[in-house]
Coordinates of C-alpha atoms and ligand atoms in Angstrom, one line a residue:
M1 CA 88.7 67.7 109.4
L2 CA 92.2 69.2 109.2
N3 CA 93.9 65.9 109.9
H4 CA 91.8 64.2 107.3
L5 CA 92.7 66.8 104.7
I6 CA 96.4 66.6 105.6
E7 CA 96.2 62.8 105.1
R8 CA 94.5 63.1 101.8
L9 CA 97.0 65.6 100.5
A10 CA 99.9 63.6 101.9
A11 CA 98.8 60.5 99.9
T12 CA 99.9 62.2 96.6
R13 CA 102.5 64.6 97.8
A14 CA 104.4 63.1 100.7
R15 CA 107.4 62.3 98.6
Q16 CA 107.9 65.8 97.3
A17 CA 110.7 67.8 98.7
S18 CA 108.5 70.7 99.7
W19 CA 106.0 68.6 101.6
P20 CA 107.4 68.1 105.1
A21 CA 107.8 71.8 105.9
F22 CA 104.4 72.5 104.3
A23 CA 102.7 69.8 106.4
Q24 CA 104.2 71.5 109.5
R25 CA 102.9 74.8 108.5
L26 CA 99.5 73.3 107.8
R27 CA 99.4 71.8 111.3
A28 CA 100.3 75.2 112.7
H29 CA 97.9 77.4 110.8
G30 CA 95.4 75.2 108.9
Q31 CA 92.8 75.2 111.6
R32 CA 92.6 78.9 111.6
L33 CA 92.0 78.9 107.9
L34 CA 89.2 76.4 108.2
D35 CA 87.7 78.4 111.1
E36 CA 87.5 81.5 108.9
L37 CA 86.2 79.7 105.9
H38 CA 83.5 78.1 107.9
P39 CA 81.2 81.2 108.3
L40 CA 81.6 81.9 104.6
Y41 CA 81.1 78.4 103.0
G42 CA 80.5 76.0 105.9
E43 CA 76.8 75.5 105.1
R44 CA 77.6 74.0 101.7
A45 CA 77.5 70.3 101.1
D46 CA 80.9 70.5 99.2
F47 CA 82.7 72.4 102.0
A48 CA 85.3 69.7 102.5
Q49 CA 86.1 69.8 98.7
V50 CA 86.3 73.6 98.8
A51 CA 88.8 73.3 101.7
E52 CA 90.8 70.6 100.0
Q53 CA 91.1 72.6 96.7
L54 CA 92.3 75.6 98.6
L55 CA 95.0 73.6 100.4
Q56 CA 96.1 72.3 97.1
V57 CA 96.5 75.9 95.9
A58 CA 98.4 76.6 99.1
Y59 CA 100.7 73.7 98.5
E60 CA 101.5 74.8 95.0
G61 CA 102.2 78.3 96.2
W62 CA 104.6 77.0 98.8
R63 CA 106.2 74.6 96.3
D64 CA 106.9 77.5 93.9
R65 CA 108.3 79.9 96.5
S66 CA 112.0 80.6 95.8
P67 CA 114.7 79.6 98.3
S68 CA 115.6 83.2 98.9
L69 CA 112.0 84.0 99.8
R70 CA 111.8 81.0 102.1
Q71 CA 114.9 82.4 103.8
L72 CA 113.2 85.7 104.2
D73 CA 110.2 83.9 105.6
A74 CA 112.3 82.4 108.4
V75 CA 113.9 85.8 109.3
R76 CA 110.5 87.6 109.3
E77 CA 108.8 84.9 111.4
A78 CA 111.5 85.3 114.0
T79 CA 111.0 89.1 114.1
P80 CA 107.3 89.8 113.7
D81 CA 107.7 93.5 114.6
W82 CA 110.3 94.2 112.0
F83 CA 108.1 96.8 110.3
A84 CA 107.7 98.9 113.6
S85 CA 111.3 100.1 113.3
E86 CA 112.3 103.8 113.2
Q87 CA 114.2 102.8 110.1
M88 CA 111.0 102.2 108.2
L89 CA 110.1 104.7 105.6
G90 CA 107.7 104.1 102.7
G91 CA 107.5 105.6 99.3
V92 CA 104.8 105.3 96.6
C93 CA 104.9 106.1 92.8
Y94 CA 103.6 105.1 89.4
A95 CA 106.5 103.2 87.8
D96 CA 105.9 104.9 84.5
L97 CA 105.1 108.4 85.5
W98 CA 107.9 108.7 88.1
A99 CA 110.6 106.6 86.4
G100 CA 109.5 105.5 82.9
G101 CA 108.9 101.9 83.9
F102 CA 110.5 99.0 85.9
K103 CA 114.0 99.5 84.5
G104 CA 113.7 103.2 85.4
V105 CA 112.7 102.4 88.9
Q106 CA 115.6 100.0 89.2
A107 CA 117.9 102.9 88.0
Q108 CA 116.5 105.0 90.8
I109 CA 117.4 102.6 93.6
P110 CA 120.4 104.7 94.6
Y111 CA 118.1 107.7 95.0
L112 CA 115.6 105.7 97.0
K113 CA 118.4 104.6 99.3
E114 CA 119.7 108.1 99.6
L115 CA 116.2 109.2 100.7
G116 CA 116.2 106.3 103.3
L117 CA 113.3 104.3 101.8
T118 CA 112.8 100.8 103.0
Y119 CA 109.4 100.2 101.4
L120 CA 108.3 101.0 97.9
H121 CA 104.7 100.8 96.7
L122 CA 104.4 100.6 92.9
M123 CA 100.9 101.5 91.8
P124 CA 99.2 98.5 90.1
P125 CA 101.5 97.4 87.3
Y126 CA 99.3 94.7 85.9
L127 CA 97.9 94.3 82.5
C128 CA 94.8 96.5 82.2
P129 CA 92.4 97.8 79.5
Q130 CA 93.4 100.9 77.5
P131 CA 92.8 103.7 77.7
H132 CA 90.4 103.5 80.7
N133 CA 91.8 101.4 83.7
D134 CA 91.3 103.6 86.8
G135 CA 95.0 104.2 87.1
G136 CA 95.7 100.4 86.9
Y137 CA 92.9 99.4 89.3
A138 CA 91.2 97.5 86.6
V139 CA 93.2 94.3 86.3
S140 CA 93.0 92.1 83.2
S141 CA 95.6 89.6 84.4
Y142 CA 97.4 89.3 87.8
R143 CA 100.2 87.4 86.0
A144 CA 101.1 89.9 83.3
T145 CA 102.2 93.4 83.4
D146 CA 101.3 96.5 81.5
P147 CA 103.8 96.3 78.6
Q148 CA 104.4 100.0 78.8
L149 CA 106.0 99.4 82.2
G150 CA 108.0 96.3 81.3
S151 CA 107.7 92.6 81.5
I152 CA 106.8 90.4 84.5
D153 CA 110.4 89.2 84.5
E154 CA 111.6 92.7 84.8
L155 CA 109.2 93.2 87.7
R156 CA 110.5 90.1 89.4
S157 CA 114.1 91.2 88.9
L158 CA 113.2 94.7 90.3
A159 CA 111.8 93.0 93.4
T160 CA 115.1 91.2 93.9
Q161 CA 117.2 94.3 93.4
L162 CA 115.0 96.3 95.8
R163 CA 115.3 93.5 98.4
K164 CA 119.1 93.5 98.0
A165 CA 118.9 97.3 98.7
G166 CA 116.9 96.7 101.8
I167 CA 113.6 97.9 100.2
S168 CA 110.4 95.9 100.5
L169 CA 108.3 95.8 97.4
V170 CA 104.6 96.6 98.0
L171 CA 102.0 95.7 95.3
D172 CA 98.3 95.9 95.2
F173 CA 96.0 92.9 95.5
V174 CA 93.0 94.4 93.6
F175 CA 90.7 91.6 94.7
N176 CA 87.3 93.3 94.9
H177 CA 87.0 93.3 91.1
T178 CA 88.7 92.4 87.9
S179 CA 88.6 94.5 84.7
D180 CA 86.0 93.6 82.1
E181 CA 88.8 92.3 79.9
H182 CA 90.0 89.7 82.4
E183 CA 89.5 86.2 80.8
W184 CA 87.0 85.3 83.5
A185 CA 85.0 88.4 82.6
Q186 CA 85.2 87.7 78.9
A187 CA 83.9 84.2 79.4
A188 CA 81.1 85.5 81.6
R189 CA 80.2 88.1 79.0
A190 CA 80.0 85.4 76.4
G191 CA 77.5 83.6 78.6
D192 CA 79.6 80.9 80.2
P193 CA 77.6 79.9 83.3
H194 CA 80.7 78.9 85.3
Y195 CA 82.4 82.3 84.9
S196 CA 79.1 84.2 85.1
G197 CA 79.1 82.9 88.6
Y198 CA 82.4 84.7 89.3
Y199 CA 80.6 88.0 89.2
W200 CA 77.3 89.5 90.4
M201 CA 75.2 89.2 87.2
F202 CA 71.5 89.7 87.0
Q203 CA 69.0 89.1 84.1
D204 CA 67.0 92.2 85.0
R205 CA 66.8 95.1 87.4
A206 CA 64.9 93.3 90.1
E207 CA 67.8 92.5 92.4
P208 CA 70.0 95.5 91.5
D209 CA 67.0 97.7 92.5
V210 CA 66.8 96.1 95.9
Y211 CA 70.6 96.4 96.5
E212 CA 70.6 100.0 95.4
Q213 CA 68.2 101.0 98.1
T214 CA 71.0 100.5 100.6
V215 CA 74.4 100.9 98.9
R216 CA 76.2 104.2 98.4
E217 CA 77.5 105.5 95.0
I218 CA 81.3 105.6 94.9
F219 CA 81.9 107.1 91.5
P220 CA 78.6 108.8 90.6
D221 CA 80.3 110.8 87.8
E222 CA 80.9 107.6 85.9
H223 CA 77.6 105.8 86.6
P224 CA 74.8 106.3 89.0
G225 CA 74.2 103.4 91.4
A226 CA 76.3 100.3 91.6
F227 CA 75.5 98.3 88.4
S228 CA 76.2 98.5 84.7
Q229 CA 74.2 97.0 81.9
L230 CA 75.8 94.7 79.3
P231 CA 74.9 94.7 75.6
D232 CA 72.9 91.5 76.1
G233 CA 70.7 93.2 78.7
R234 CA 72.2 91.7 81.8
W235 CA 73.3 93.8 84.7
V236 CA 76.7 93.4 86.4
W237 CA 77.8 94.8 89.8
T238 CA 80.3 97.6 89.2
T239 CA 81.0 99.4 92.5
F240 CA 83.6 101.7 90.8
H241 CA 83.6 101.9 87.0
S242 CA 81.6 100.0 84.5
Y243 CA 84.8 98.3 83.4
Q244 CA 85.5 97.1 87.0
W245 CA 83.4 94.0 87.7
D246 CA 82.9 93.1 91.3
L247 CA 83.9 89.5 92.1
N248 CA 81.3 87.3 93.8
Y249 CA 83.0 85.8 96.9
S250 CA 79.9 84.1 98.0
N251 CA 81.0 81.6 95.3
P252 CA 84.0 79.7 96.8
A253 CA 85.5 79.1 93.4
V254 CA 86.2 82.8 93.3
F255 CA 87.9 82.7 96.7
T256 CA 90.1 79.8 95.5
A257 CA 90.9 81.3 92.1
M258 CA 91.9 84.6 93.7
A259 CA 94.0 82.7 96.4
R260 CA 96.0 81.3 93.5
E261 CA 96.5 84.8 92.1
M262 CA 97.5 86.2 95.5
L263 CA 100.2 83.6 96.0
Y264 CA 101.5 84.2 92.5
I265 CA 101.9 87.9 93.3
A266 CA 103.5 87.1 96.6
N267 CA 106.0 84.8 95.0
L268 CA 107.2 87.7 92.8
G269 CA 108.9 88.9 96.0
V270 CA 106.3 91.1 97.5
D271 CA 106.5 91.9 101.2
F272 CA 103.2 93.7 101.6
L273 CA 100.0 93.4 99.6
R274 CA 97.9 96.5 99.6
M275 CA 94.5 95.0 100.0
D276 CA 92.4 97.3 97.8
A277 CA 88.9 98.4 98.7
V278 CA 88.5 95.8 101.5
A279 CA 85.3 97.4 102.7
F280 CA 83.4 96.3 99.6
V281 CA 84.3 92.6 99.1
W282 CA 81.2 91.1 100.6
K283 CA 77.6 92.0 99.7
R284 CA 74.3 91.1 101.3
Q285 CA 70.8 92.5 100.6
G286 CA 69.4 95.0 103.0
T287 CA 72.9 96.2 104.1
P288 CA 75.2 98.9 102.8
C289 CA 77.4 96.1 101.4
E290 CA 80.4 97.7 103.1
N291 CA 82.3 96.5 106.2
L292 CA 80.2 93.3 106.6
P293 CA 81.4 90.7 109.1
E294 CA 82.1 88.3 106.2
A295 CA 84.6 90.7 104.7
H296 CA 86.7 90.2 107.9
H297 CA 86.4 86.4 107.7
L298 CA 87.5 86.6 104.1
L299 CA 90.6 88.7 104.9
R300 CA 91.5 86.5 107.8
A301 CA 91.2 83.4 105.7
Y302 CA 93.6 85.0 103.2
N303 CA 95.8 85.9 106.1
A304 CA 95.9 82.3 107.3
L305 CA 96.6 81.1 103.8
A306 CA 99.6 83.5 103.7
R307 CA 100.9 82.1 107.0
I308 CA 100.8 78.7 105.4
A309 CA 102.2 79.3 102.0
A310 CA 103.9 82.7 101.9
P311 CA 104.8 83.4 105.6
S312 CA 106.6 86.7 105.2
L313 CA 103.7 88.3 103.3
L314 CA 101.8 91.0 105.2
F315 CA 98.6 92.8 104.4
K316 CA 98.0 96.5 104.3
S317 CA 94.3 97.5 104.5
E318 CA 92.8 100.2 102.3
A319 CA 89.6 101.1 104.0
I320 CA 88.6 104.7 103.5
V321 CA 85.6 104.6 105.8
H322 CA 84.4 105.6 109.2
P323 CA 87.3 105.5 111.7
D324 CA 85.6 102.7 113.7
D325 CA 85.4 100.6 110.6
V326 CA 89.0 101.4 109.5
V327 CA 90.4 99.9 112.7
S328 CA 88.2 96.8 112.5
Y329 CA 90.5 95.5 109.7
I330 CA 93.6 95.9 111.7
S331 CA 95.0 92.9 113.7
P332 CA 97.9 90.4 113.3
E333 CA 95.3 87.9 112.0
E334 CA 93.8 90.2 109.4
C335 CA 95.7 93.2 108.1
Q336 CA 98.9 93.9 110.0
V337 CA 99.1 97.5 108.7
S338 CA 96.6 100.0 107.4
Y339 CA 96.4 103.4 105.8
N340 CA 95.5 106.0 108.4
P341 CA 93.0 108.1 106.4
L342 CA 91.7 109.8 109.6
Q343 CA 95.1 111.3 110.4
M344 CA 95.6 112.3 106.8
A345 CA 92.2 114.1 106.5
L346 CA 92.6 115.8 109.9
L347 CA 96.1 117.1 109.0
W348 CA 94.5 119.0 106.1
N349 CA 91.5 119.9 108.3
S350 CA 93.9 121.5 110.8
L351 CA 95.6 123.6 108.0
A352 CA 92.2 124.9 106.9
T353 CA 90.8 125.7 110.3
R354 CA 94.1 126.6 112.0
E355 CA 92.8 124.5 114.9
V356 CA 94.2 121.2 116.0
N357 CA 91.2 120.0 118.1
L358 CA 90.0 117.2 115.9
L359 CA 93.5 116.0 115.1
Q360 CA 94.5 116.1 118.8
Y361 CA 91.4 114.2 119.8
A362 CA 92.0 111.5 117.1
L363 CA 95.6 111.1 118.4
E364 CA 94.3 110.6 121.9
Q365 CA 91.3 108.4 121.2
R366 CA 91.9 106.7 117.9
H367 CA 95.6 106.2 117.4
Q368 CA 96.3 103.2 119.6
L369 CA 96.5 99.9 117.7
P370 CA 96.8 96.2 118.8
A371 CA 100.3 94.8 119.3
H372 CA 102.2 93.7 116.1
T373 CA 100.2 96.1 113.9
A374 CA 101.0 99.6 112.6
W375 CA 99.5 102.6 110.9
V376 CA 100.8 103.7 107.5
N377 CA 100.7 107.5 108.0
Y378 CA 100.6 109.7 104.9
V379 CA 100.0 113.2 103.7
R380 CA 98.7 112.4 100.2
S381 CA 98.0 109.3 98.1
H382 CA 97.0 108.8 94.5
D383 CA 93.4 109.1 95.6
D384 CA 91.2 112.1 96.6
I385 CA 91.0 113.4 100.1
G386 CA 87.7 112.3 101.6
W387 CA 86.6 113.9 104.9
T388 CA 86.2 110.6 106.8
F389 CA 86.3 111.9 110.3
A390 CA 83.5 110.7 112.7
D391 CA 80.6 113.1 112.9
E392 CA 80.3 112.2 116.6
D393 CA 83.9 113.3 117.3
A394 CA 83.2 116.6 115.5
A395 CA 80.0 117.1 117.5
L396 CA 82.1 117.1 120.7
Y397 CA 83.6 120.4 119.5
G398 CA 80.3 121.8 118.3
I399 CA 81.1 121.1 114.7
N400 CA 78.4 119.8 112.4
G401 CA 80.0 117.2 110.1
F402 CA 78.0 117.9 107.0
D403 CA 78.5 121.7 107.1
H404 CA 82.1 121.3 108.0
R405 CA 82.8 119.1 105.0
Q406 CA 81.1 121.7 102.8
F407 CA 83.5 124.3 104.3
L408 CA 86.6 122.0 103.7
N409 CA 85.6 121.4 100.1
R410 CA 85.3 125.2 99.5
F411 CA 88.5 125.8 101.3
F412 CA 90.6 123.4 99.3
V413 CA 89.2 124.5 95.9
N414 CA 90.1 128.0 96.9
R415 CA 86.6 129.4 97.3
F416 CA 87.1 130.6 100.8
D417 CA 88.8 133.7 102.2
G418 CA 92.2 132.9 103.6
S419 CA 92.6 129.8 101.4
F420 CA 96.1 129.1 100.1
A421 CA 95.1 125.8 98.4
R422 CA 94.7 125.0 94.8
G423 CA 92.6 121.8 94.7
E424 CA 89.8 120.6 92.5
P425 CA 86.6 118.8 93.4
F426 CA 86.3 115.1 92.9
Q427 CA 83.0 113.3 92.5
D428 CA 81.0 116.4 93.4
N429 CA 77.5 115.0 93.9
P430 CA 74.9 117.7 94.0
L431 CA 72.2 115.2 95.1
T432 CA 73.9 114.2 98.3
G433 CA 76.2 117.2 98.8
D434 CA 79.2 114.8 98.9
C435 CA 82.4 115.9 97.4
R436 CA 86.1 115.0 97.8
I437 CA 89.3 116.9 96.9
S438 CA 92.1 116.4 94.4
G439 CA 95.5 118.2 94.3
T440 CA 99.1 117.5 95.1
A441 CA 100.3 118.1 98.6
A442 CA 102.4 121.0 97.5
S443 CA 99.6 122.7 95.6
L444 CA 97.2 122.2 98.5
C445 CA 99.8 123.7 100.9
G446 CA 100.1 126.9 99.0
L447 CA 103.2 126.4 96.9
E448 CA 101.3 126.7 93.6
Q449 CA 99.9 130.0 94.7
G450 CA 103.3 131.2 95.8
D451 CA 102.3 131.5 99.5
V452 CA 105.3 132.2 101.7
H453 CA 104.4 129.5 104.2
G454 CA 103.9 126.7 101.6
V455 CA 107.2 124.9 102.3
A456 CA 106.8 125.1 106.1
R457 CA 103.2 123.8 105.9
L458 CA 104.2 120.8 103.9
L459 CA 107.2 120.1 106.2
L460 CA 104.8 120.3 109.2
L461 CA 102.5 117.7 107.7
Y462 CA 105.4 115.4 107.0
G463 CA 106.8 116.1 110.4
V464 CA 103.7 114.6 112.0
V465 CA 103.7 111.7 109.6
L466 CA 107.3 110.9 110.4
S467 CA 107.0 111.2 114.2
S468 CA 103.6 110.0 115.3
G469 CA 104.2 106.3 115.1
G470 CA 103.8 103.7 112.4
I471 CA 105.2 103.6 108.9
P472 CA 105.5 107.0 107.3
L473 CA 104.7 107.0 103.6
L474 CA 106.1 109.5 101.1
Y475 CA 104.3 110.2 97.8
L476 CA 107.4 110.4 95.6
G477 CA 107.5 113.9 94.1
D478 CA 106.3 115.6 97.3
E479 CA 110.0 115.7 98.5
V480 CA 110.6 118.4 95.7
G481 CA 107.1 119.9 96.0
T482 CA 105.6 118.7 92.7
L483 CA 102.7 120.9 91.7
N484 CA 99.3 120.0 90.2
D485 CA 99.3 118.7 86.6
H486 CA 96.6 120.9 85.1
D487 CA 97.4 119.3 81.7
Y488 CA 95.3 116.3 82.7
A489 CA 92.2 118.2 81.6
Q490 CA 93.5 118.3 78.0
D491 CA 93.7 114.5 77.9
A492 CA 90.2 113.2 77.0
H493 CA 90.9 109.9 78.9
K494 CA 92.0 111.6 82.1
A495 CA 89.8 114.7 82.1
V496 CA 86.8 112.8 83.5
D497 CA 88.8 112.0 86.7
S498 CA 90.3 114.9 88.6
R499 CA 92.6 112.6 90.6
W500 CA 94.9 112.9 87.6
L501 CA 95.5 116.5 88.8
H502 CA 97.8 115.0 91.5
R503 CA 99.3 112.2 89.5
P504 CA 101.8 114.3 87.5
P505 CA 104.7 112.9 85.6
R506 CA 108.2 113.3 87.2
D507 CA 109.0 117.0 87.4
Q508 CA 112.5 116.9 86.0
A509 CA 113.1 120.6 86.7
R510 CA 112.2 120.4 90.3
Y511 CA 114.4 117.3 90.8
A512 CA 117.3 119.2 89.2
Q513 CA 116.8 122.0 91.7
R514 CA 116.8 119.7 94.7
Q515 CA 120.3 120.7 95.9
D516 CA 119.6 124.4 95.4
P517 CA 118.8 126.0 98.7
A518 CA 117.4 129.1 97.0
S519 CA 114.6 127.1 95.3
Q520 CA 111.3 125.8 96.9
A521 CA 112.3 122.3 95.7
G522 CA 115.7 122.6 97.4
Q523 CA 114.2 123.9 100.7
L524 CA 111.7 121.1 100.8
H525 CA 114.1 118.4 99.9
A526 CA 116.6 119.5 102.5
G527 CA 114.0 120.0 105.1
L528 CA 112.4 116.6 104.5
R529 CA 115.7 114.8 104.4
H530 CA 116.7 116.4 107.7
L531 CA 113.4 115.2 109.3
I532 CA 113.9 111.7 107.9
G533 CA 117.5 111.7 109.2
L534 CA 116.3 112.6 112.7
R535 CA 113.7 109.9 112.7
R536 CA 116.2 107.2 111.7
H537 CA 118.4 108.0 114.7
L538 CA 115.5 108.0 117.3
P539 CA 114.7 104.4 118.3
L540 CA 112.0 105.9 120.6
L541 CA 110.0 106.6 117.4
A542 CA 109.7 102.9 116.7
G543 CA 106.3 101.4 117.3
G544 CA 103.1 103.4 117.8
E545 CA 102.9 104.4 121.5
L546 CA 102.0 108.1 121.9
S547 CA 100.8 110.4 124.6
V548 CA 98.9 113.5 123.7
F549 CA 100.2 116.7 125.1
W550 CA 97.5 119.4 125.4
T551 CA 99.1 122.7 124.6
H552 CA 96.1 124.8 125.6
N553 CA 96.7 126.8 122.4
P554 CA 94.0 125.9 119.8
A555 CA 96.6 126.2 116.9
V556 CA 99.4 124.1 118.5
L557 CA 99.5 120.3 118.2
G558 CA 101.4 118.4 120.9
Y559 CA 102.3 114.8 121.6
R560 CA 105.1 112.9 123.2
R561 CA 106.9 109.8 122.2
G562 CA 108.9 108.0 124.9
S563 CA 108.9 109.3 128.4
V564 CA 109.3 112.7 130.0
E565 CA 112.7 111.7 131.2
D566 CA 113.8 110.1 127.8
G567 CA 111.5 111.2 125.1
L568 CA 110.5 113.5 122.3
L569 CA 107.9 116.2 122.5
L570 CA 106.6 117.3 119.2
L571 CA 104.9 120.7 119.0
G572 CA 103.5 122.0 115.7
N573 CA 102.0 125.4 114.9
F574 CA 99.2 125.0 112.4
S575 CA 98.7 128.8 111.8
E576 CA 100.4 131.7 110.0
Q577 CA 100.7 133.6 113.3
P578 CA 103.3 133.1 116.0
Q579 CA 101.8 131.1 118.8
R580 CA 102.6 130.8 122.4
V581 CA 102.6 127.8 124.7
A582 CA 102.4 129.1 128.3
A583 CA 105.1 128.2 130.8
H584 CA 102.6 126.6 133.2
V585 CA 101.6 124.1 130.5
L586 CA 105.2 123.1 130.2
A587 CA 105.6 122.5 134.0
G588 CA 106.5 118.9 134.6
L589 CA 108.9 118.8 131.7
P590 CA 112.7 119.2 132.1
A591 CA 113.7 122.9 132.3
Q592 CA 115.7 122.7 129.1
A593 CA 115.4 120.7 125.9
Q594 CA 117.2 120.4 122.6
D595 CA 115.1 121.1 119.5
L596 CA 116.4 118.6 117.1
V597 CA 114.9 120.4 114.0
S598 CA 116.8 123.6 114.6
A599 CA 119.6 122.1 116.7
C600 CA 118.9 124.9 119.3
G601 CA 118.5 124.6 123.1
I602 CA 115.0 125.7 124.2
A603 CA 114.0 126.8 127.7
L604 CA 110.9 125.1 128.9
D605 CA 110.6 127.0 132.2
Q606 CA 109.2 130.0 130.5
D607 CA 106.6 130.8 127.8
L608 CA 107.5 129.2 124.4
T609 CA 106.8 130.9 121.1
L610 CA 106.4 128.9 117.9
Q611 CA 106.9 130.8 114.5
P612 CA 104.2 130.3 111.8
Y613 CA 104.0 126.6 110.9
Q614 CA 107.1 125.9 113.0
Q615 CA 107.5 122.4 114.4
L616 CA 109.7 121.6 117.3
W617 CA 111.1 118.1 118.0
L618 CA 112.1 118.6 121.6
R619 CA 114.4 115.9 122.9
L620 CA 113.5 115.4 126.6
Q621 CA 116.3 114.1 128.8
A622 CA 116.3 114.1 132.6
Ligands
GLC701 C1 91.1 101.9 95.5 C2 92.1 102.7 94.8 C3 91.4 103.6 93.9 C4 90.5 102.9 92.9 C5 89.6 102.0 93.7 C6 88.9 101.0 92.8 O1 90.3 102.7 96.4 O2 92.9 103.4 95.7 O3 92.4 104.4 93.2 O4 89.8 103.8 92.2 O5 90.2 101.2 94.7 O6 89.8 99.9 92.6
GLC702 C1 86.0 105.5 98.1 C2 86.3 104.2 98.5 C3 87.8 104.0 98.5 C4 88.4 104.5 97.2 C5 88.0 105.9 96.9 C6 88.5 106.4 95.6 O1 86.3 106.5 99.1 O2 85.9 103.9 99.8 O3 88.1 102.7 98.6 O4 89.8 104.6 97.3 O5 86.6 105.9 96.9 O6 88.0 107.7 95.4

């Protein structure tokens, strides 16, 4: 079938300058595309037409790719592990909140370079409904930007400037749903049968009722269940908010239309697409409609399409689900990188319990990834913290998952003795007992409460993120310890969503203090820059290989990168008490090591004491 399709396309395009290279790419990757499409649409009589249309879209994407991006394609294809480097450091921000828009971000490039960033994720900058748009995750057009941020040309020029500065631009591909103001949704609402088929629309409650027996509620505060009713009585699938309509990928026209949008975004000069809400993109009755096998075929088909038409484009998976499901999206043929929500949640868990057992276990059992893929490790994102550890892992330590989540929620909203955190509940659901946590990293670490250990706690979390393997991601503002924005509750449009607590505007005062060693902001900034600087000079931190080092102290985390003769041993104390690691545990290591954090020599042939929340980066050399 592939050869036949290539011949058909060649009939009309063979004379175009872009064709020969495209035909070559098609021969290399086209079969994989067809193989992934087949389980989705292969039963249809018009499968060949579907495939041909898609290849046309791919050709147009390739044709429109700029010479400088094609150059980058060649470089990246020759170095598929480029993102595993110790030089990689990600940052994420809202262009408007952090910098006042695209031009403001451009003006911040020197600061981003000073921090050492090589990757910048701008929260979705696309045209979206006002005032409710789920922080930009309700997209009305993938080809236009929110005018408050700037124009699409300014975004394109920002991408170019970032690339010149060695910084990859990361944008979202919000492909599970569009906003209800997208032109497709507007046509569907008006009753157009073609566009009604782009969404999951039902005349009555019969089918929605069946689906709702097996799907979970994601934003129960906004609407119960998974559907919303339109004024004409029809029901439309809305996993998240009523203004976010789920796309119906069982209709191949949707796959093709979104492929076109994907390549458009790629051609702006985007290196990574953050694949939003991957778990939800395929639905089938009688299932949870999450993590279905078809979702993987769909992602792999888009991946194959990228190899054909936008070769340097990589995917980052956003799957905030059970850890077994999180890894199921990660492979060179699917999403090359992925958020590591388990590590994120367990970092916070360890701060609350002062025990590293679950984190250590996860590093031992769940950290290893396939070749040519990487974790994106992070402390906080723009979303809530959900306690997505595996109950079966917790049970190994005698911990009941449900009860433990209740404890964590109480701890992080400061309703537990010994809590230093100032968080708020998100989507507290009394029916199921589910609840997640909002709050900035600094406020959850105790800086808001004025806790003396706040700075060291936050540095400890970032220390793990920077050294455990993969791409570390900094939530911009954390480097100066930005606190919760309690004003969100005064804004009627934000008050309904506590995630705005940790999406504050740029804190000018804190940024102004960042060189002042007497201030919290200054201590954090200096401490974090120091850790970032260490990482950049340690090639052994590249990649993801890691060996767990059991410290036999419940509060002290340990792991090694590299070898005992030439490596780095990281030890971290997750409690406010000094903690000891016994000499016999350290036997087998060199007798002496340099702690890179304090630049002091440390004896390893005797008991070792870590101060509260201290981290040691012990350089092991034979
Ligand atoms: C993703 C985003 C989140 C958004 C949801 C719906 O999970 O991270 O902010 O609410 O998708 O698009
Ligand atoms: C759910 C979804 C995730 C989304 C989050 C937003 O956990 O699984 O995709 O980011 O909700 O709160």
